[in-house]
Short mmCIF file of C-alpha atoms in Angstrom, two decimals:
data_model
loop_
_atom_site.label_atom_id
_atom_site.label_comp_id
_atom_site.label_asym_id
_atom_site.label_seq_id
_atom_site.Cartn_x
_atom_site.Cartn_y
_atom_site.Cartn_z
CA UNK A 1 -3.13 30.97 -56.99
CA UNK A 2 -1.77 33.77 -55.01
CA UNK A 3 -4.00 33.47 -52.03
CA UNK A 4 -3.59 36.96 -50.98
CA UNK A 5 -4.53 38.29 -53.92
CA UNK A 6 -8.25 36.42 -53.51
CA UNK A 7 -7.86 37.40 -49.27
CA UNK A 8 -10.50 40.17 -48.11
CA UNK A 9 -13.95 42.07 -48.80
CA UNK A 10 -15.90 41.39 -51.53
CA UNK A 11 -19.29 42.36 -51.94
CA UNK A 12 -21.81 39.91 -53.64
CA UNK A 13 -22.25 42.11 -56.45
CA UNK A 14 -26.83 42.65 -57.16
CA UNK A 15 -27.39 44.21 -60.76
CA UNK A 16 -29.53 46.59 -61.59
CA UNK A 17 -31.25 46.51 -64.53
CA UNK A 18 -32.77 48.29 -67.27
CA UNK A 19 -35.29 48.43 -70.55
CA UNK A 20 -32.21 46.70 -72.33
CA UNK A 21 -31.86 44.61 -69.48
CA UNK A 22 -28.35 45.06 -67.68
CA UNK A 23 -28.06 48.99 -66.24
CA UNK A 24 -24.25 49.07 -67.59
CA UNK A 25 -24.02 52.80 -65.62
CA UNK A 26 -25.67 52.17 -62.61
CA UNK A 27 -23.81 49.29 -62.30
CA UNK A 28 -20.10 50.36 -62.76
CA UNK A 29 -21.59 53.91 -60.75
CA UNK A 30 -21.85 51.11 -57.73
CA UNK A 31 -18.67 49.05 -58.42
CA UNK A 32 -16.66 52.40 -58.61
CA UNK A 33 -18.38 53.05 -54.38
CA UNK A 34 -17.64 50.59 -53.09
CA UNK A 35 -14.08 50.14 -54.51
CA UNK A 36 -13.28 53.79 -52.84
CA UNK A 37 -15.26 52.18 -48.93
CA UNK A 38 -12.83 49.59 -49.73
CA UNK A 39 -13.50 45.99 -50.03
CA UNK A 40 -11.23 43.91 -52.55
CA UNK A 41 -12.58 42.82 -55.23
CA UNK A 42 -16.37 41.59 -56.61
CA UNK A 43 -18.50 38.26 -56.82
CA UNK A 44 -19.97 38.86 -59.56
CA UNK A 45 -22.94 37.06 -61.43
CA UNK A 46 -24.29 35.32 -57.94
CA UNK A 47 -27.48 34.76 -55.73
CA UNK A 48 -27.01 38.81 -54.85
CA UNK A 49 -27.28 39.18 -58.73
CA UNK A 50 -30.09 37.51 -59.08
CA UNK A 51 -28.15 35.49 -61.75
CA UNK A 52 -31.33 32.87 -62.45
CA UNK A 53 -33.05 35.89 -63.54
CA UNK A 54 -31.11 36.86 -66.30
CA UNK A 55 -30.60 35.43 -69.72
CA UNK A 56 -26.46 33.57 -70.90
CA UNK A 57 -26.09 36.64 -72.76
CA UNK A 58 -27.35 39.36 -69.97
CA UNK A 59 -24.88 37.65 -67.63
CA UNK A 60 -22.30 37.66 -69.67
CA UNK A 61 -22.70 41.56 -70.36
CA UNK A 62 -22.72 41.92 -66.88
CA UNK A 63 -19.11 40.53 -66.03
CA UNK A 64 -17.81 42.05 -69.00
CA UNK A 65 -19.40 45.87 -67.05
CA UNK A 66 -17.40 45.07 -64.09
CA UNK A 67 -14.29 43.99 -65.69
CA UNK A 68 -14.57 47.11 -67.43
CA UNK A 69 -15.09 49.35 -64.40
CA UNK A 70 -12.70 47.58 -62.57
CA UNK A 71 -9.71 48.38 -64.81
CA UNK A 72 -10.40 51.65 -64.38
CA UNK A 73 -9.59 51.49 -60.71
CA UNK A 74 -6.90 52.22 -58.80
CA UNK A 75 -5.02 49.00 -57.47
CA UNK A 76 -5.86 45.20 -58.09
CA UNK A 77 -8.97 43.85 -57.10
CA UNK A 78 -10.57 40.51 -57.74
CA UNK A 79 -12.82 39.57 -59.81
CA UNK A 80 -14.91 36.39 -59.76
CA UNK A 81 -17.60 35.01 -61.94
CA UNK A 82 -20.31 32.65 -61.42
CA UNK A 83 -20.16 31.19 -63.52
CA UNK A 84 -22.99 27.81 -62.88
CA UNK A 85 -25.77 27.42 -64.37
CA UNK A 86 -28.54 24.43 -64.40
CA UNK A 87 -26.45 23.50 -67.44
CA UNK A 88 -23.32 22.27 -68.10
CA UNK A 89 -23.10 24.00 -71.74
CA UNK A 90 -24.31 27.02 -69.89
CA UNK A 91 -21.88 27.11 -67.05
CA UNK A 92 -19.26 25.53 -69.60
CA UNK A 93 -19.79 28.33 -71.85
CA UNK A 94 -20.03 31.68 -68.96
CA UNK A 95 -16.51 29.45 -67.39
CA UNK A 96 -14.70 30.26 -70.83
CA UNK A 97 -15.92 33.68 -71.57
CA UNK A 98 -15.22 34.46 -67.82
CA UNK A 99 -11.82 34.09 -68.76
CA UNK A 100 -11.81 36.02 -72.44
CA UNK A 101 -13.29 38.80 -70.75
CA UNK A 102 -10.45 39.40 -67.60
CA UNK A 103 -12.79 37.50 -65.05
CA UNK A 104 -8.80 36.98 -61.60
CA UNK A 105 -11.70 33.29 -61.09
CA UNK A 106 -15.18 31.89 -61.40
CA UNK A 107 -16.86 29.90 -59.27
CA UNK A 108 -20.19 28.02 -58.66
CA UNK A 109 -23.17 25.96 -56.64
CA UNK A 110 -23.17 22.73 -57.01
CA UNK A 111 -25.41 21.53 -59.31
CA UNK A 112 -29.27 22.64 -58.99
CA UNK A 113 -33.01 21.12 -58.85
CA UNK A 114 -32.10 17.43 -59.48
CA UNK A 115 -30.91 14.89 -57.08
CA UNK A 116 -27.69 14.46 -58.32
CA UNK A 117 -25.25 12.31 -57.18
CA UNK A 118 -21.22 12.98 -55.25
CA UNK A 119 -19.67 11.30 -58.74
CA UNK A 120 -21.97 13.83 -60.85
CA UNK A 121 -21.35 17.21 -58.96
CA UNK A 122 -17.71 15.91 -58.87
CA UNK A 123 -17.48 15.68 -62.54
CA UNK A 124 -19.81 18.63 -62.67
CA UNK A 125 -16.61 21.20 -61.08
CA UNK A 126 -13.93 18.96 -62.79
CA UNK A 127 -14.77 19.95 -65.96
CA UNK A 128 -15.36 23.73 -64.94
CA UNK A 129 -12.10 23.27 -63.85
CA UNK A 130 -10.97 22.19 -67.38
CA UNK A 131 -12.80 25.48 -69.50
CA UNK A 132 -9.88 27.59 -68.34
CA UNK A 133 -6.88 28.38 -66.91
CA UNK A 134 -8.40 30.32 -64.66
CA UNK A 135 -8.86 28.86 -60.84
CA UNK A 136 -13.05 27.48 -60.08
CA UNK A 137 -14.11 28.62 -56.89
CA UNK A 138 -16.45 26.30 -55.06
CA UNK A 139 -19.79 27.93 -53.32
CA UNK A 140 -20.99 25.67 -50.94
CA UNK A 141 -24.51 26.30 -49.63
CA UNK A 142 -26.21 23.88 -49.21
CA UNK A 143 -29.70 25.46 -47.78
CA UNK A 144 -29.92 26.75 -51.19
CA UNK A 145 -28.52 24.04 -54.03
CA UNK A 146 -30.35 21.13 -51.27
CA UNK A 147 -27.30 19.39 -51.15
CA UNK A 148 -25.53 18.61 -48.28
CA UNK A 149 -21.64 17.70 -48.51
CA UNK A 150 -19.64 16.23 -45.58
CA UNK A 151 -15.74 17.05 -45.34
CA UNK A 152 -14.36 14.28 -47.04
CA UNK A 153 -16.56 15.09 -50.04
CA UNK A 154 -15.97 18.78 -49.61
CA UNK A 155 -11.97 17.62 -49.75
CA UNK A 156 -12.72 15.61 -52.56
CA UNK A 157 -13.52 18.71 -54.91
CA UNK A 158 -10.92 20.79 -53.46
CA UNK A 159 -8.86 18.61 -54.40
CA UNK A 160 -9.33 18.60 -58.32
CA UNK A 161 -6.94 20.00 -60.02
CA UNK A 162 -7.07 24.14 -60.41
CA UNK A 163 -10.19 24.45 -57.62
CA UNK A 164 -8.59 27.15 -55.89
CA UNK A 165 -11.04 27.53 -52.82
CA UNK A 166 -14.85 28.06 -51.17
CA UNK A 167 -17.23 30.00 -50.43
CA UNK A 168 -17.63 28.37 -47.43
CA UNK A 169 -22.24 29.69 -46.75
CA UNK A 170 -22.82 27.33 -43.63
CA UNK A 171 -23.20 27.70 -40.21
CA UNK A 172 -21.01 24.13 -39.50
CA UNK A 173 -18.37 26.33 -38.45
CA UNK A 174 -16.34 23.05 -37.44
CA UNK A 175 -16.43 22.48 -41.66
CA UNK A 176 -14.66 24.99 -42.26
CA UNK A 177 -11.60 24.99 -39.63
CA UNK A 178 -11.45 21.45 -40.87
CA UNK A 179 -10.65 22.68 -44.62
CA UNK A 180 -8.25 25.65 -44.12
CA UNK A 181 -6.20 24.05 -41.91
CA UNK A 182 -6.35 20.54 -44.38
CA UNK A 183 -6.06 23.97 -47.60
CA UNK A 184 -3.69 25.79 -46.46
CA UNK A 185 -2.91 27.42 -50.05
CA UNK A 186 -6.37 27.77 -51.08
CA UNK A 187 -9.14 30.58 -50.18
CA UNK A 188 -12.34 30.39 -47.52
CA UNK A 189 -14.63 32.81 -48.26
CA UNK A 190 -17.48 33.47 -45.30
CA UNK A 191 -21.22 33.79 -46.78
CA UNK A 192 -23.09 34.66 -44.45
CA UNK A 193 -23.36 38.04 -43.68
CA UNK A 194 -24.37 37.57 -40.23
CA UNK A 195 -21.66 35.43 -39.00
CA UNK A 196 -18.74 36.70 -41.00
CA UNK A 197 -16.27 37.05 -37.85
CA UNK A 198 -17.31 33.18 -36.80
CA UNK A 199 -16.40 32.46 -40.56
CA UNK A 200 -12.66 34.54 -39.59
CA UNK A 201 -12.29 32.49 -36.58
CA UNK A 202 -12.88 29.89 -37.81
CA UNK A 203 -10.02 30.58 -40.57
CA UNK A 204 -11.86 32.33 -43.49
CA UNK A 205 -9.99 34.23 -45.79
CA UNK A 206 -12.44 36.80 -45.51
CA UNK A 207 -15.96 36.61 -46.82
CA UNK A 208 -19.13 37.05 -50.09
CA UNK A 209 -21.95 38.88 -48.87
CA UNK A 210 -25.00 41.02 -50.23
CA UNK A 211 -25.14 42.87 -47.60
CA UNK A 212 -21.81 44.09 -48.30
CA UNK A 213 -23.46 46.43 -51.37
CA UNK A 214 -24.60 48.53 -48.46
CA UNK A 215 -22.94 48.20 -45.31
CA UNK A 216 -19.95 48.31 -47.02
CA UNK A 217 -17.66 50.17 -44.07
CA UNK A 218 -19.12 47.90 -41.74
CA UNK A 219 -18.03 44.76 -43.01
CA UNK A 220 -14.11 46.20 -43.81
CA UNK A 221 -13.81 47.70 -40.57
CA UNK A 222 -14.90 43.88 -39.34
CA UNK A 223 -13.00 42.14 -41.40
CA UNK A 224 -9.86 44.74 -40.32
CA UNK A 225 -10.15 45.08 -37.50
CA UNK A 226 -10.29 40.64 -36.77
CA UNK A 227 -7.18 40.83 -39.26
CA UNK A 228 -5.19 43.75 -36.24
CA UNK A 229 -6.52 42.14 -33.44
CA UNK A 230 -9.02 44.21 -32.25
CA UNK A 231 -11.58 41.67 -31.02
CA UNK A 232 -13.87 43.85 -29.47
CA UNK A 233 -13.67 46.24 -32.14
CA UNK A 234 -14.49 44.01 -34.60
CA UNK A 235 -17.82 42.36 -32.66
CA UNK A 236 -19.27 45.73 -32.51
CA UNK A 237 -19.53 46.30 -35.45
CA UNK A 238 -20.86 42.73 -36.19
CA UNK A 239 -23.60 43.65 -33.20
CA UNK A 240 -24.28 46.93 -35.17
CA UNK A 241 -24.64 45.56 -38.24
CA UNK A 242 -26.29 42.48 -37.68
CA UNK A 243 -29.66 44.18 -36.33
CA UNK A 244 -29.39 45.75 -39.91
CA UNK A 245 -29.17 42.72 -42.07
CA UNK A 246 -32.30 40.90 -39.38
CA UNK A 247 -34.91 43.81 -40.60
CA UNK A 248 -33.37 43.20 -44.11
CA UNK A 249 -33.52 39.55 -44.20
CA UNK A 250 -36.95 39.89 -42.39
CA UNK A 251 -38.16 41.64 -45.37
CA UNK A 252 -37.45 39.98 -48.19
CA UNK A 253 -33.28 40.12 -48.63
CA UNK A 254 -33.37 41.17 -52.07
CA UNK A 255 -35.46 43.86 -52.76
CA UNK A 256 -34.97 45.08 -48.85
CA UNK A 257 -31.13 45.13 -49.93
CA UNK A 258 -31.74 47.25 -52.86
CA UNK A 259 -33.87 49.53 -51.25
CA UNK A 260 -31.10 50.05 -48.65
CA UNK A 261 -28.83 50.75 -52.18
CA UNK A 262 -30.83 53.52 -53.61
CA UNK A 263 -31.16 54.59 -49.30
CA UNK A 264 -26.91 54.74 -49.65
CA UNK A 265 -27.20 57.45 -52.89
CA UNK A 266 -27.95 55.34 -56.19
CA UNK A 267 -31.12 54.05 -57.74
CA UNK A 268 -30.96 50.71 -58.13
CA UNK A 269 -34.28 49.64 -59.50
CA UNK A 270 -36.22 47.05 -58.63
CA UNK A 271 -35.66 43.39 -59.01
CA UNK A 272 -37.15 41.08 -61.10
CA UNK A 273 -40.19 38.87 -60.92
CA UNK A 274 -41.04 37.06 -59.53
CA UNK A 275 -39.92 39.12 -56.88
CA UNK A 276 -42.32 42.07 -55.97
CA UNK A 277 -42.26 45.81 -54.84
CA UNK A 278 -40.90 46.62 -51.30
CA UNK A 279 -44.56 48.00 -49.63
CA UNK A 280 -44.59 51.65 -48.55
CA UNK A 281 -44.29 49.86 -45.17
CA UNK A 282 -41.36 47.65 -45.61
CA UNK A 283 -39.58 50.79 -48.16
CA UNK A 284 -40.55 53.10 -44.14
CA UNK A 285 -39.04 50.96 -41.47
CA UNK A 286 -35.88 50.44 -43.89
CA UNK A 287 -36.24 54.02 -43.75
CA UNK A 288 -35.97 54.35 -40.05
CA UNK A 289 -35.68 50.96 -38.48
CA UNK A 290 -32.61 49.96 -41.21
CA UNK A 291 -30.50 53.45 -42.72
CA UNK A 292 -30.83 55.83 -39.65
CA UNK A 293 -28.81 53.67 -37.31
CA UNK A 294 -25.58 53.46 -40.08
CA UNK A 295 -25.66 56.18 -42.40
CA UNK A 296 -23.24 58.34 -40.64
CA UNK A 297 -20.96 55.46 -40.76
CA UNK A 298 -21.34 54.42 -43.98
CA UNK A 299 -20.94 57.92 -45.71
#
């Protein structure tokens, strides 16, 4: 696995829906806009993509549209697709489809809902790793999955053949730093948008996040300034981004993020139920307290 090929800023792509399911045209337009802002790749079909609200067929069509859009761009952009599912059979089906479609890597959260043992979790990742030749990026997000793995357990998962790295969505930067030292050849992504700079300082090679969909220039700026040693400027950009992130999270992360995409120039529609549309008051607050503060920078 070429670690440099995967490093950088990857928006956790949001999904646009139309009357027939996936709105491929809007998704492709959004990808091209983000690429123009300087991102290094895309994370497809994860939490931000409303994957648990999509059918397996829709998730496949989302990846196909994404790979097609990236293929039309100049330069090499990575496409990591989340293939995790409630059933292992669906996860394996999506993983094999990803390999055939042209994804760069696959990823998955730990198995959900039931309280699985660590041996069961490890076996799940071993099956994904053996399902194709694509590297597997483990998605560690204990706040959502309800599964908190120890440093030793995360190390054991990272030692599985064909596991290429981890998306680390946790504030436990001590463990992240230890893992980056223990596995220097694997790629690590910070997963908490509001703590990108902290994750980079702990050793992450880049970040994957929801708000990257509408503040890509801020996020790319944090990453590039950190790499260049301009920590003060990186901190300024993170602080400004965090004011926006705070408003978006308070009003509802996914519905508010889609409205922010609309304010940036592309009507991306609504989230699927059981998410509800934003109220007029929430939209007004996003316009006044969020978008107006960053519009000039993100143009």
